[in-house]
Short mmCIF file of C-alpha atoms and ligand atoms in Angstrom, two decimals:
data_model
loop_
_atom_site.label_atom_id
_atom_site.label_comp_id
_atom_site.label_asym_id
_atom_site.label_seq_id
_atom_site.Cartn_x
_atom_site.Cartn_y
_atom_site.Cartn_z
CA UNK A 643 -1.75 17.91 37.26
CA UNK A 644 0.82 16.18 35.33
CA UNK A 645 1.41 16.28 31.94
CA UNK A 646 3.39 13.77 29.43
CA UNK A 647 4.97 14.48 25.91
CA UNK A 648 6.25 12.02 23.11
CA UNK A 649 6.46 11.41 19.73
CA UNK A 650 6.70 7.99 18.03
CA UNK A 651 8.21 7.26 15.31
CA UNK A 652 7.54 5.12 12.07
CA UNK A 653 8.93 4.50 8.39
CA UNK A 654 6.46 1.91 6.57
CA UNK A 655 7.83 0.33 3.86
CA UNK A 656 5.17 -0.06 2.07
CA UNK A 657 2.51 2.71 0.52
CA UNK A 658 -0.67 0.91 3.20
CA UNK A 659 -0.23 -0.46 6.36
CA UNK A 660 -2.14 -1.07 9.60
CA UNK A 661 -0.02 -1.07 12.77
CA UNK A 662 -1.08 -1.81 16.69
CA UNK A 663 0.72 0.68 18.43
CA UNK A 664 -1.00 -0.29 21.92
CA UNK A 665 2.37 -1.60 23.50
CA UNK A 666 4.13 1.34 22.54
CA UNK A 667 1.15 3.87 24.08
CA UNK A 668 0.96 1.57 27.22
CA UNK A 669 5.13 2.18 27.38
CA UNK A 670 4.43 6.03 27.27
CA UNK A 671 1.48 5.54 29.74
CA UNK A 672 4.37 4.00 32.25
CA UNK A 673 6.59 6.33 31.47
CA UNK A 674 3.94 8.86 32.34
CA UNK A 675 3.67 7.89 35.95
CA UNK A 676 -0.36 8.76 35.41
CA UNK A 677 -2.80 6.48 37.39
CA UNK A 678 -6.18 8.45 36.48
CA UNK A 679 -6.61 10.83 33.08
CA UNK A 680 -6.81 11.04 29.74
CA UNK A 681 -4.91 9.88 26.85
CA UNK A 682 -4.50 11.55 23.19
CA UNK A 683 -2.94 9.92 20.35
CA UNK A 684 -2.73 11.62 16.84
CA UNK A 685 -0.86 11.24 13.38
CA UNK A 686 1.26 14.05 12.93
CA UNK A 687 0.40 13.93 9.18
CA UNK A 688 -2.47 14.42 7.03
CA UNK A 689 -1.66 11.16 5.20
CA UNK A 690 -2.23 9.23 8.11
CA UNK A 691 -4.85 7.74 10.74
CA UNK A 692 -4.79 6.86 14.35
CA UNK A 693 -7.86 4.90 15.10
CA UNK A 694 -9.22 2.12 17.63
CA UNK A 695 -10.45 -1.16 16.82
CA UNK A 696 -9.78 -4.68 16.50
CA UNK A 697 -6.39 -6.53 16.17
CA UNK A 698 -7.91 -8.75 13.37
CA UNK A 699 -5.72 -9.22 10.44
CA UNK A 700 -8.87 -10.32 8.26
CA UNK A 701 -10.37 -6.82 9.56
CA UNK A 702 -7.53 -5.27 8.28
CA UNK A 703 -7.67 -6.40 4.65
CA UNK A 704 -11.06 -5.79 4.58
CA UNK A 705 -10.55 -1.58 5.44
CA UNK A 706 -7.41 -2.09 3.00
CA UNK A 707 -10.16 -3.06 0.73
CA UNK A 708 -13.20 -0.56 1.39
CA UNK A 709 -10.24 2.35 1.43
CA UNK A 710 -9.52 1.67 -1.94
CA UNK A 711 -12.97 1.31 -3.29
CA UNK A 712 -13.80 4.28 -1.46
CA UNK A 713 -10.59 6.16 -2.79
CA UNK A 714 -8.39 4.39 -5.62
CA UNK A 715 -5.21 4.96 -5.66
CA UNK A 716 -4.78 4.55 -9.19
CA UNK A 717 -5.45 5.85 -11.72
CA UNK A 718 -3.73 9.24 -9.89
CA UNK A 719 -4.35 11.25 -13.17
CA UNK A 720 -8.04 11.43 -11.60
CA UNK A 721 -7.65 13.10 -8.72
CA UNK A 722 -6.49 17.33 -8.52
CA UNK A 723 -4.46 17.80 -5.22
CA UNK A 724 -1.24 19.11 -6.42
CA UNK A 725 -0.76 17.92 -9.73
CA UNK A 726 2.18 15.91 -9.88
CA UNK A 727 1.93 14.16 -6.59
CA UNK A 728 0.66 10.94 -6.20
CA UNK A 729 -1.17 10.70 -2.75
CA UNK A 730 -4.53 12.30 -3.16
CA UNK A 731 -5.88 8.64 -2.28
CA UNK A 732 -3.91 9.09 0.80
CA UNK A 733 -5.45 12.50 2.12
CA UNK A 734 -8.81 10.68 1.60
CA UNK A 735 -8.37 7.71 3.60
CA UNK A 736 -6.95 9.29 6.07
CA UNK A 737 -10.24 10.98 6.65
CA UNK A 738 -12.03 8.28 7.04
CA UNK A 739 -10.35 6.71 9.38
CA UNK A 740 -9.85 9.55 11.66
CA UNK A 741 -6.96 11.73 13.06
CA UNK A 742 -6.88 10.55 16.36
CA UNK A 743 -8.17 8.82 20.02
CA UNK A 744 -8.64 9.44 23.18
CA UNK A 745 -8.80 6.54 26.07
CA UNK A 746 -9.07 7.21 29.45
CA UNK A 747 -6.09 6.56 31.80
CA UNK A 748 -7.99 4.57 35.22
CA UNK A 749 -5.86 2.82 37.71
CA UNK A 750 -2.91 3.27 35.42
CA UNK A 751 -4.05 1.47 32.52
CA UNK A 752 -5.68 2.21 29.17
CA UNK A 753 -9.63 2.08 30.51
CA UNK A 754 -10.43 0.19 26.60
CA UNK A 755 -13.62 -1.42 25.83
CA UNK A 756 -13.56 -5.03 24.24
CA UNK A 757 -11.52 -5.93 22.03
CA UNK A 758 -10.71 -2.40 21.40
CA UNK A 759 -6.69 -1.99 20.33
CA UNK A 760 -5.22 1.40 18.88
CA UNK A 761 -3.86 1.20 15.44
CA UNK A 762 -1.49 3.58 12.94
CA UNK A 763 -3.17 3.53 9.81
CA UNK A 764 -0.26 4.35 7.07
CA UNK A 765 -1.53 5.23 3.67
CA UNK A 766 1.56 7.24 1.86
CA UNK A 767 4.37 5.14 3.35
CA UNK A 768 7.93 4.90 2.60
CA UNK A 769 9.24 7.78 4.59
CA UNK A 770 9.56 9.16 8.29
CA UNK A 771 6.22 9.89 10.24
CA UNK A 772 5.48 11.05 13.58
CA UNK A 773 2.82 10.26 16.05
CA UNK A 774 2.03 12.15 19.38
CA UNK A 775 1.28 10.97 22.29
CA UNK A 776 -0.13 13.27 24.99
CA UNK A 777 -1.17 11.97 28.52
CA UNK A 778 -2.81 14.64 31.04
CA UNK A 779 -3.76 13.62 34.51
CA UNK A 780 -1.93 13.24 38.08
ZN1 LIG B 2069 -0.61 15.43 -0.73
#
């Protein structure tokens, strides 16, 4: 059995953001060499989501939306993780939208339903993150 290693890299500018990182996982799945496995891809923070769904911008704005009813981000003062920081909204939203995927790796491509794309979900940007990408199979 093989076995692949690698972490991406990203520095939102912004606090929210919804990225499709499907080129960059297909690039790793080349890289790879692996015609038939699985594929795992998770945030390496917990104020962050790796999730699969559709590349629809309208989509996006509409989660964007949901998050924050679900979890404002302001007023902070109402929220008790670590008084003084500022990202409690953050923790929360990345729970709902998950920690990571797994697709299945047949023929040497991502084996995705329809439509289905895999996203970074960013909700305490402005600094370094790290995604991993691990790909088991032969
Ligand atoms: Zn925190």
């Amino acid at each position: 059995m093989k076995s692949y290693r690698k972490e991406l890299f990203f520095n939102v500018p912004t606090r929210r953001a919804f990225i499709n990182i499907t080129p960059q996982v297909e690039e790793c799945l080349r890289e790879s060499g692996i015609k038939e496995g699985l594929i795992l891809v998770n945030a390496m923070h917990i104020t962050a989501s790796v999730f699969i769904n559709d590349d629809e911008s309208g989509l996006h704005q509409d989660y964007d939306v949901w998050l924050e009813k679900l979890a404002p981000h302001e007023p902070v003062s109402q929220y008790r993780h670590n008084v003084g920081e500022d990202n409690a909204d953050a923790h929360m939203k990345r729970q709902v939208m998950g920690r990571e995927v797994v697709v299945a790796v047949t023929d040497g491509r991502l084996d995705f339903g329809t439509w289905e794309r895999i996203f970074y979900g960013e909700f305490d940007g402005r600094r370094k993150k790290r995604v991993l990408v691990k790909i088991i199979g032969e």
